PDB file of C-alpha atoms and ligand atoms in Angstrom:
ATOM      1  CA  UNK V   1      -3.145 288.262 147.957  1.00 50.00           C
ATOM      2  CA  UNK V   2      -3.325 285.424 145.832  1.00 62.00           C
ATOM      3  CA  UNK V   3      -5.399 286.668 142.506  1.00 62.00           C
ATOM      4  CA  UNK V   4      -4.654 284.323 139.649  1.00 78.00           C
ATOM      5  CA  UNK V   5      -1.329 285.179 137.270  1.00 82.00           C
ATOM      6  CA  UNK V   6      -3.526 286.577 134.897  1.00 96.00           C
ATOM      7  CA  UNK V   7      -6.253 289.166 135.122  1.00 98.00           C
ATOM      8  CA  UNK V   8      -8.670 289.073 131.913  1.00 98.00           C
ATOM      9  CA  UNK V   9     -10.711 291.708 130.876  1.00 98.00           C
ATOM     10  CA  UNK V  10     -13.559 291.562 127.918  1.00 98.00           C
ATOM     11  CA  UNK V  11     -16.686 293.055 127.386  1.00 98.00           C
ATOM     12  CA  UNK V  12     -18.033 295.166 124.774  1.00 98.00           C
ATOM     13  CA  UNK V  13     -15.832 297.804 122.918  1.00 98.00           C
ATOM     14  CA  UNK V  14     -15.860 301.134 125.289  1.00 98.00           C
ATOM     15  CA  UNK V  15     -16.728 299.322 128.830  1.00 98.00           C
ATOM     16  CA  UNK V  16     -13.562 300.903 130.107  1.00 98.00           C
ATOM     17  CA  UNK V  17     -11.595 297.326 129.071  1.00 98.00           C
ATOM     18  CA  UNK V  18      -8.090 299.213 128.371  1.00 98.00           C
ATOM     19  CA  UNK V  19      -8.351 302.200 130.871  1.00 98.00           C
ATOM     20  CA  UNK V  20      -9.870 300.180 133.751  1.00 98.00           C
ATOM     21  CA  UNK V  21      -7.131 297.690 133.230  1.00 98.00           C
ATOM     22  CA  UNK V  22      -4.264 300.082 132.853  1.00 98.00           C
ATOM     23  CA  UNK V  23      -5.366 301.550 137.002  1.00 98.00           C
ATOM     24  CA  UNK V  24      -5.811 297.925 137.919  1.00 98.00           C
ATOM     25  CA  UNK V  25      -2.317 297.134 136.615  1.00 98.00           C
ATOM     26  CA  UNK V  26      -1.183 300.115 139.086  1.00 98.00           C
ATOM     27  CA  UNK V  27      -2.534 298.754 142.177  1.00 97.00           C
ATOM     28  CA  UNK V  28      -1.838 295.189 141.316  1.00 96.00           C
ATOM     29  CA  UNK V  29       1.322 296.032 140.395  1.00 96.00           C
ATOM     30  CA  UNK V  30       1.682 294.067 137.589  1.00 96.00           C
ATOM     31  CA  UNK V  31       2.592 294.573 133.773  1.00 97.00           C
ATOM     32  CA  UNK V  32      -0.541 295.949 131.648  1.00 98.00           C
ATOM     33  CA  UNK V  33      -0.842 294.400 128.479  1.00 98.00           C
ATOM     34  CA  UNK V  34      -3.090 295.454 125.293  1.00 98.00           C
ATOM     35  CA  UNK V  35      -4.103 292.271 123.452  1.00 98.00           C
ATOM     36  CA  UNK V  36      -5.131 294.885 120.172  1.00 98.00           C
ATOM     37  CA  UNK V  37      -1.703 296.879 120.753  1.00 98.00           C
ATOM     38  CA  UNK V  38       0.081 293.525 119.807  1.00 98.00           C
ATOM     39  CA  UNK V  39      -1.832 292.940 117.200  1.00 98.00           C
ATOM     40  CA  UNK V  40      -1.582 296.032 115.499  1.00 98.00           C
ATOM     41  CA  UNK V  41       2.107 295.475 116.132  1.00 98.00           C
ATOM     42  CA  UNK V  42       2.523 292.340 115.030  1.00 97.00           C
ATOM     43  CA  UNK V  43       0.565 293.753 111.827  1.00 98.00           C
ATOM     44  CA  UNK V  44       2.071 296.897 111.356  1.00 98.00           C
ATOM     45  CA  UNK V  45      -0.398 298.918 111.212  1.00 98.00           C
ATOM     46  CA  UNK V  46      -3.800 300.175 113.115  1.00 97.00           C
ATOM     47  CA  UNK V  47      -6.692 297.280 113.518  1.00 97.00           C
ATOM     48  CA  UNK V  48      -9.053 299.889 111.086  1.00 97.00           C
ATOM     49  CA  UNK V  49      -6.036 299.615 108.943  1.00 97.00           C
ATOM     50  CA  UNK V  50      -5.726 295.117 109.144  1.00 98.00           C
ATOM     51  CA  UNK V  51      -9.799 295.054 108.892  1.00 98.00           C
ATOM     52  CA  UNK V  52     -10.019 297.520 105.978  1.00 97.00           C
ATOM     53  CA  UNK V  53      -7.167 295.854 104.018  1.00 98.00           C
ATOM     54  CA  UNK V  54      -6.976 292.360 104.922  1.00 98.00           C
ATOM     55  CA  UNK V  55     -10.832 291.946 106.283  1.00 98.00           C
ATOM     56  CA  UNK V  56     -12.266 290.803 109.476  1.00 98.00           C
ATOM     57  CA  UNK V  57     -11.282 287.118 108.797  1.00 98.00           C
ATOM     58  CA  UNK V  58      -7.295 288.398 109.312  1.00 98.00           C
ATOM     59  CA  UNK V  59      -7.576 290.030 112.268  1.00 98.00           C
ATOM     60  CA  UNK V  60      -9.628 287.269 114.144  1.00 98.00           C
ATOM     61  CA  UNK V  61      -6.283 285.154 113.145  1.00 98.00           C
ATOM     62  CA  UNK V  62      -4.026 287.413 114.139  1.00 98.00           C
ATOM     63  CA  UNK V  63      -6.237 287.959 117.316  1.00 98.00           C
ATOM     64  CA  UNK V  64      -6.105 283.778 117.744  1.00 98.00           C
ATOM     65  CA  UNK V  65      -2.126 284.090 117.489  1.00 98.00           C
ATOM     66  CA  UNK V  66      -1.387 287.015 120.191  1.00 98.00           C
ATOM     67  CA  UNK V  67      -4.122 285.551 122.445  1.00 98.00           C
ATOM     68  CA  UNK V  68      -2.692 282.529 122.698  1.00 98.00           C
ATOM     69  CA  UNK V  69       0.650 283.653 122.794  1.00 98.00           C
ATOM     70  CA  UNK V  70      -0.652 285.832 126.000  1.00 98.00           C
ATOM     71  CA  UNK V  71      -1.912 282.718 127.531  1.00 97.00           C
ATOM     72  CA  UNK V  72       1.651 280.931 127.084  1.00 96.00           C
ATOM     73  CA  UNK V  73       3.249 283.399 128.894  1.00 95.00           C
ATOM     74  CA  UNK V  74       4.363 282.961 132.544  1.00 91.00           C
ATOM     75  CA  UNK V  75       4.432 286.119 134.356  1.00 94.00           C
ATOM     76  CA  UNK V  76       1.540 287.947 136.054  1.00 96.00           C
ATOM     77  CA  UNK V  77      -0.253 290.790 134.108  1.00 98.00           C
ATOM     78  CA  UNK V  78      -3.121 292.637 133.822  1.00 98.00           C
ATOM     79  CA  UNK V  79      -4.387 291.711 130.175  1.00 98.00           C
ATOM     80  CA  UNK V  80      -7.170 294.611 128.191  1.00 98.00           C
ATOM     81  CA  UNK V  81      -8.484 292.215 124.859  1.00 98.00           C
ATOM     82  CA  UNK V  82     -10.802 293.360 121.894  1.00 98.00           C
ATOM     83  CA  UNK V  83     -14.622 293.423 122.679  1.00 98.00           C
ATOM     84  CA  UNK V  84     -14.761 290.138 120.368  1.00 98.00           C
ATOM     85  CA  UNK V  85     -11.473 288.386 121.082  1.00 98.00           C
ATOM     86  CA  UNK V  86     -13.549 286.207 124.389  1.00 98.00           C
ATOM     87  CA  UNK V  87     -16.329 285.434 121.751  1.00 98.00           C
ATOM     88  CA  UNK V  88     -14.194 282.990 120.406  1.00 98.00           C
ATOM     89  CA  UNK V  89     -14.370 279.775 122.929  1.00 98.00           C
ATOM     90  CA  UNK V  90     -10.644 278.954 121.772  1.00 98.00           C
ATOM     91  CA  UNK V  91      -9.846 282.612 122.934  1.00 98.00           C
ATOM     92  CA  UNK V  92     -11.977 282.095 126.172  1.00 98.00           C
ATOM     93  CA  UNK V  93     -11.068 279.044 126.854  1.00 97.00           C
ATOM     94  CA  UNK V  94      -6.984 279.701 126.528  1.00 97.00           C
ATOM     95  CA  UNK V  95      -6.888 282.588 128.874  1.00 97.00           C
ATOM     96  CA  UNK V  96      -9.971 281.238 131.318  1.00 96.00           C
ATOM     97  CA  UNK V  97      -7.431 278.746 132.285  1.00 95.00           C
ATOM     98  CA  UNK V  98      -4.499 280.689 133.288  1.00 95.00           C
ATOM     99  CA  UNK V  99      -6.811 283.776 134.233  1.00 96.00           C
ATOM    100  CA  UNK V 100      -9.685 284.992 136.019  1.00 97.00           C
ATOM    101  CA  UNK V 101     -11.872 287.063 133.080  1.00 98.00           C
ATOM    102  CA  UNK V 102     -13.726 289.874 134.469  1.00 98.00           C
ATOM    103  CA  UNK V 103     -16.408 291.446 131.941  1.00 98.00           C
ATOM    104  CA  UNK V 104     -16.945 295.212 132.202  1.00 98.00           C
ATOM    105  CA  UNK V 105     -20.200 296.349 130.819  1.00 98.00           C
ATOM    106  CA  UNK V 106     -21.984 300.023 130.103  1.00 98.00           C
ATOM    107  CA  UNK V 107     -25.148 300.810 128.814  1.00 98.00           C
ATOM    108  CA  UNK V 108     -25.781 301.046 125.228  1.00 98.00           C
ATOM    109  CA  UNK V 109     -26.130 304.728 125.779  1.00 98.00           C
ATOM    110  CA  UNK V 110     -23.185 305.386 127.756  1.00 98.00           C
ATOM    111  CA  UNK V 111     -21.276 303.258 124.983  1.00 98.00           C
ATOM    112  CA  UNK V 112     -22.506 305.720 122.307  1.00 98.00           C
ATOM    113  CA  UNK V 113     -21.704 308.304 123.686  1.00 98.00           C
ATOM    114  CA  UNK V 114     -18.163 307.239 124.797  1.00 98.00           C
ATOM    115  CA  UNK V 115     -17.500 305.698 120.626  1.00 98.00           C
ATOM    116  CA  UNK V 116     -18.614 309.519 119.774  1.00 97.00           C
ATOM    117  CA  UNK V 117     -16.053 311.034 121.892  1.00 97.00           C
ATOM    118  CA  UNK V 118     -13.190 308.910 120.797  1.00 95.00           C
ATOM    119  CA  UNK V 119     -11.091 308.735 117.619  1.00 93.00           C
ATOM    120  CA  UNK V 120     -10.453 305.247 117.698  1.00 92.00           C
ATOM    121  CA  UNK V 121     -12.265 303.740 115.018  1.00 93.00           C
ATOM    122  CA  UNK V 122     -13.905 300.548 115.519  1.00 96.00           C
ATOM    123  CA  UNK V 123     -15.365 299.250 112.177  1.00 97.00           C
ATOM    124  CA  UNK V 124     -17.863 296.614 113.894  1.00 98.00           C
ATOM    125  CA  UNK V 125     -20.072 299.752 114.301  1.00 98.00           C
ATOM    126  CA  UNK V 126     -20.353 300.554 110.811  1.00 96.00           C
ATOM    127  CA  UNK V 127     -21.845 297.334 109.807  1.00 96.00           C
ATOM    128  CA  UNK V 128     -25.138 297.243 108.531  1.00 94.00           C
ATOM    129  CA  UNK V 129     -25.287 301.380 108.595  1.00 93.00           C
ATOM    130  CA  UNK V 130     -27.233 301.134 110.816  1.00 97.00           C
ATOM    131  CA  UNK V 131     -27.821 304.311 113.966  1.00 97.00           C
ATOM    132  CA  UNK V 132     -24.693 304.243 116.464  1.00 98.00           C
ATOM    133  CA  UNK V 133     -26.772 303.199 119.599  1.00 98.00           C
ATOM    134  CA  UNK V 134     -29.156 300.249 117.334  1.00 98.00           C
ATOM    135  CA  UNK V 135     -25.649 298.707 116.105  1.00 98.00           C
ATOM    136  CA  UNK V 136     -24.496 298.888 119.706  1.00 98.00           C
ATOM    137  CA  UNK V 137     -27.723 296.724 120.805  1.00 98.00           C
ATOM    138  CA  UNK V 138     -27.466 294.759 117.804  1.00 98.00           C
ATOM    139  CA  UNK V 139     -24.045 293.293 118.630  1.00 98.00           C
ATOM    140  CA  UNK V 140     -24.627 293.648 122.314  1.00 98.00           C
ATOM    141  CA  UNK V 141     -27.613 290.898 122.258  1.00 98.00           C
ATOM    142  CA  UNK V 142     -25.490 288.611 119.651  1.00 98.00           C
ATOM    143  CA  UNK V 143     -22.359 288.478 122.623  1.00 98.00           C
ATOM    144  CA  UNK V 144     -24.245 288.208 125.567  1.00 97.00           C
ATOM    145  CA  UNK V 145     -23.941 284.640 126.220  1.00 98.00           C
ATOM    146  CA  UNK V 146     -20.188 285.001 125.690  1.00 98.00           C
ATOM    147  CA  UNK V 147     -20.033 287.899 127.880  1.00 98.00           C
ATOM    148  CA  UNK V 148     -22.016 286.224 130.651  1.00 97.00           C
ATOM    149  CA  UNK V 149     -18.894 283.863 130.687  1.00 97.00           C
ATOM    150  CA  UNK V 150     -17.315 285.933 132.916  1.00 98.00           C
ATOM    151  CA  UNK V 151     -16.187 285.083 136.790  1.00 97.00           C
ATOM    152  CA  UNK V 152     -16.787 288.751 137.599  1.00 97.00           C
ATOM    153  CA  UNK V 153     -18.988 291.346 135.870  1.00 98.00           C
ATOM    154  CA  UNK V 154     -18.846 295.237 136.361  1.00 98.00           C
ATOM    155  CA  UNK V 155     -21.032 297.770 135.249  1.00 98.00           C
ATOM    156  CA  UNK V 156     -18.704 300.612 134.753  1.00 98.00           C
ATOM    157  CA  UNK V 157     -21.504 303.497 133.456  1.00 98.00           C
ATOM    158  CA  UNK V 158     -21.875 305.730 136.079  1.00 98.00           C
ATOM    159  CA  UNK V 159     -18.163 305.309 137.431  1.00 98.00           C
ATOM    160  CA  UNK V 160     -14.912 306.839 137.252  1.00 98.00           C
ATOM    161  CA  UNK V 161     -11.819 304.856 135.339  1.00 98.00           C
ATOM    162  CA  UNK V 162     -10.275 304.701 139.106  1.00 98.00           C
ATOM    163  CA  UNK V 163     -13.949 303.921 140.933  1.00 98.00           C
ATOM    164  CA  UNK V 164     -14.376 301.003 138.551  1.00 98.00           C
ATOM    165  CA  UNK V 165     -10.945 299.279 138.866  1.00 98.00           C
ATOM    166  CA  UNK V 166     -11.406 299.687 143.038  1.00 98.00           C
ATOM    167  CA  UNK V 167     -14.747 297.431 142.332  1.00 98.00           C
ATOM    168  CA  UNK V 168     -12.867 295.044 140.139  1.00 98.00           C
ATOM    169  CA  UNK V 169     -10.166 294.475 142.513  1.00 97.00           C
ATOM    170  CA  UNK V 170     -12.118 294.554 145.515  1.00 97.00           C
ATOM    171  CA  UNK V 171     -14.452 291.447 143.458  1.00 97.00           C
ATOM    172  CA  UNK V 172     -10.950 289.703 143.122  1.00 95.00           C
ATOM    173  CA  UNK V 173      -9.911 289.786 146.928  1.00 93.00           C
ATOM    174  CA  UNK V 174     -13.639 288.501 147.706  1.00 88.00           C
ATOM    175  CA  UNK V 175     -12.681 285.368 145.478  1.00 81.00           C
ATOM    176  CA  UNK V 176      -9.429 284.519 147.422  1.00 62.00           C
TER     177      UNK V 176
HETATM  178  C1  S3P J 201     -13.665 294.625 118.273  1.00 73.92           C
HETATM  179  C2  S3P J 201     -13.263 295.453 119.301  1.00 73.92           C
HETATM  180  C3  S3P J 201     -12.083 296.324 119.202  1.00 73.92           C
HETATM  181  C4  S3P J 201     -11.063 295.717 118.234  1.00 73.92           C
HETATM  182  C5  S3P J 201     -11.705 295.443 116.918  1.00 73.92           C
HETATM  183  C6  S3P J 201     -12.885 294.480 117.011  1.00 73.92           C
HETATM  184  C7  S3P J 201     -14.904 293.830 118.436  1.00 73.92           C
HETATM  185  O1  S3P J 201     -11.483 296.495 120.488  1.00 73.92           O
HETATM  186  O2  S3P J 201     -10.524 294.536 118.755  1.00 73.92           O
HETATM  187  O3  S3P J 201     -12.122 296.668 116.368  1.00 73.92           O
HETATM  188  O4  S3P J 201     -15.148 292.932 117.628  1.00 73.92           O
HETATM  189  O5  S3P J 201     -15.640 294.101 119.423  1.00 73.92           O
HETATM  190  P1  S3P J 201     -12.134 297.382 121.688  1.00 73.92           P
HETATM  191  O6  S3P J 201     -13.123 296.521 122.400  1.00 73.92           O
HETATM  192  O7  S3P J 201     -10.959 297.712 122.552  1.00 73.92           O
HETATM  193  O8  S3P J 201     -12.757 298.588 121.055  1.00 73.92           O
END
């Protein structure tokens, strides 16, 4: 098989970027990387933590920093960013050329509903106070175009964490 070093996943926060990526990583068998785990890392502390302290404007530099350190680095992975780090064309355009970026999308619903369930907190949904699922649609509509970027998109709503990473990889093989 002869899938590109680096396997990119975006989309919106709660496709299934991080657990999708981890089972891919499995069957691949490459390393799994976390683009917000190094950040928070390299910070110190949780991204609600960098956002709430040091503002949005930090993190997207500290985002810029790991991503392109990511891109820089030889070996093969399986790489889970932030919903927003691919908005950025730098971003895009640094791991697009080393990668293949595969998009994983959900319904707004299924989103809500998965954002509900989780403790992670993810403070680009509180903006604007506006209704969980309206926010969702909100931002969804603004990152479209950047989304649509994407070599390979997935609709991960109505499957498992192991269903959708069979459909990414078996869209990866049909590229060879
Ligand atoms: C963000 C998504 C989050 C995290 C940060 C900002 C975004 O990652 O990077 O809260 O702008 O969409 P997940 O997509 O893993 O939730």
């Amino acid at each position: 098989m002869t899938i590109k070093p680096k396997v990119v996943l975006t989309g919106f926060m709660a496709s299934g970027k991080s657990a999708v990526g981890r089972a891919l990583a499995v069957r691949l068998g490459r390393r799994f990387i976390d683009s917000d785990h190094e950040i928070a890392a390299r910070a110190g502390k949780p991204i609600a933590q960098i956002f709430a302290e040091d503002g949005e404007a930090a993190f997207r530099r500290l985002e810029r920093e790991v991503i392109a350190a990511l891109a820089a680095a030889p070996e093969p992975a399986v790489i889970a960013t932030g919903g927003g780090a691919l908005v950025d064309d730098a971003n895009y355009a640094a791991l697009a050329r080393v990668g293949i970026v595969v998009c994983l999308t959900a319904r707004p619903e299924v989103i809500a509903r998965r954002v509900s369930a989780s403790n992670v907190v993810r403070p680009k949904l509180a903006e604007g106070n506006l209704p969980l699922e309206q926010r969702i649609v909100q931002l969804m509509e603004q990152r479209k175009t950047a989304y649509a970027r994407a070599a390979i998109v997935v609709d991960t709503s109505d499957l498992t964490i192991n269903a959708a990473a069979e459909r990414v990889l078996r869209a990866l093989e049909g590229r060879e």
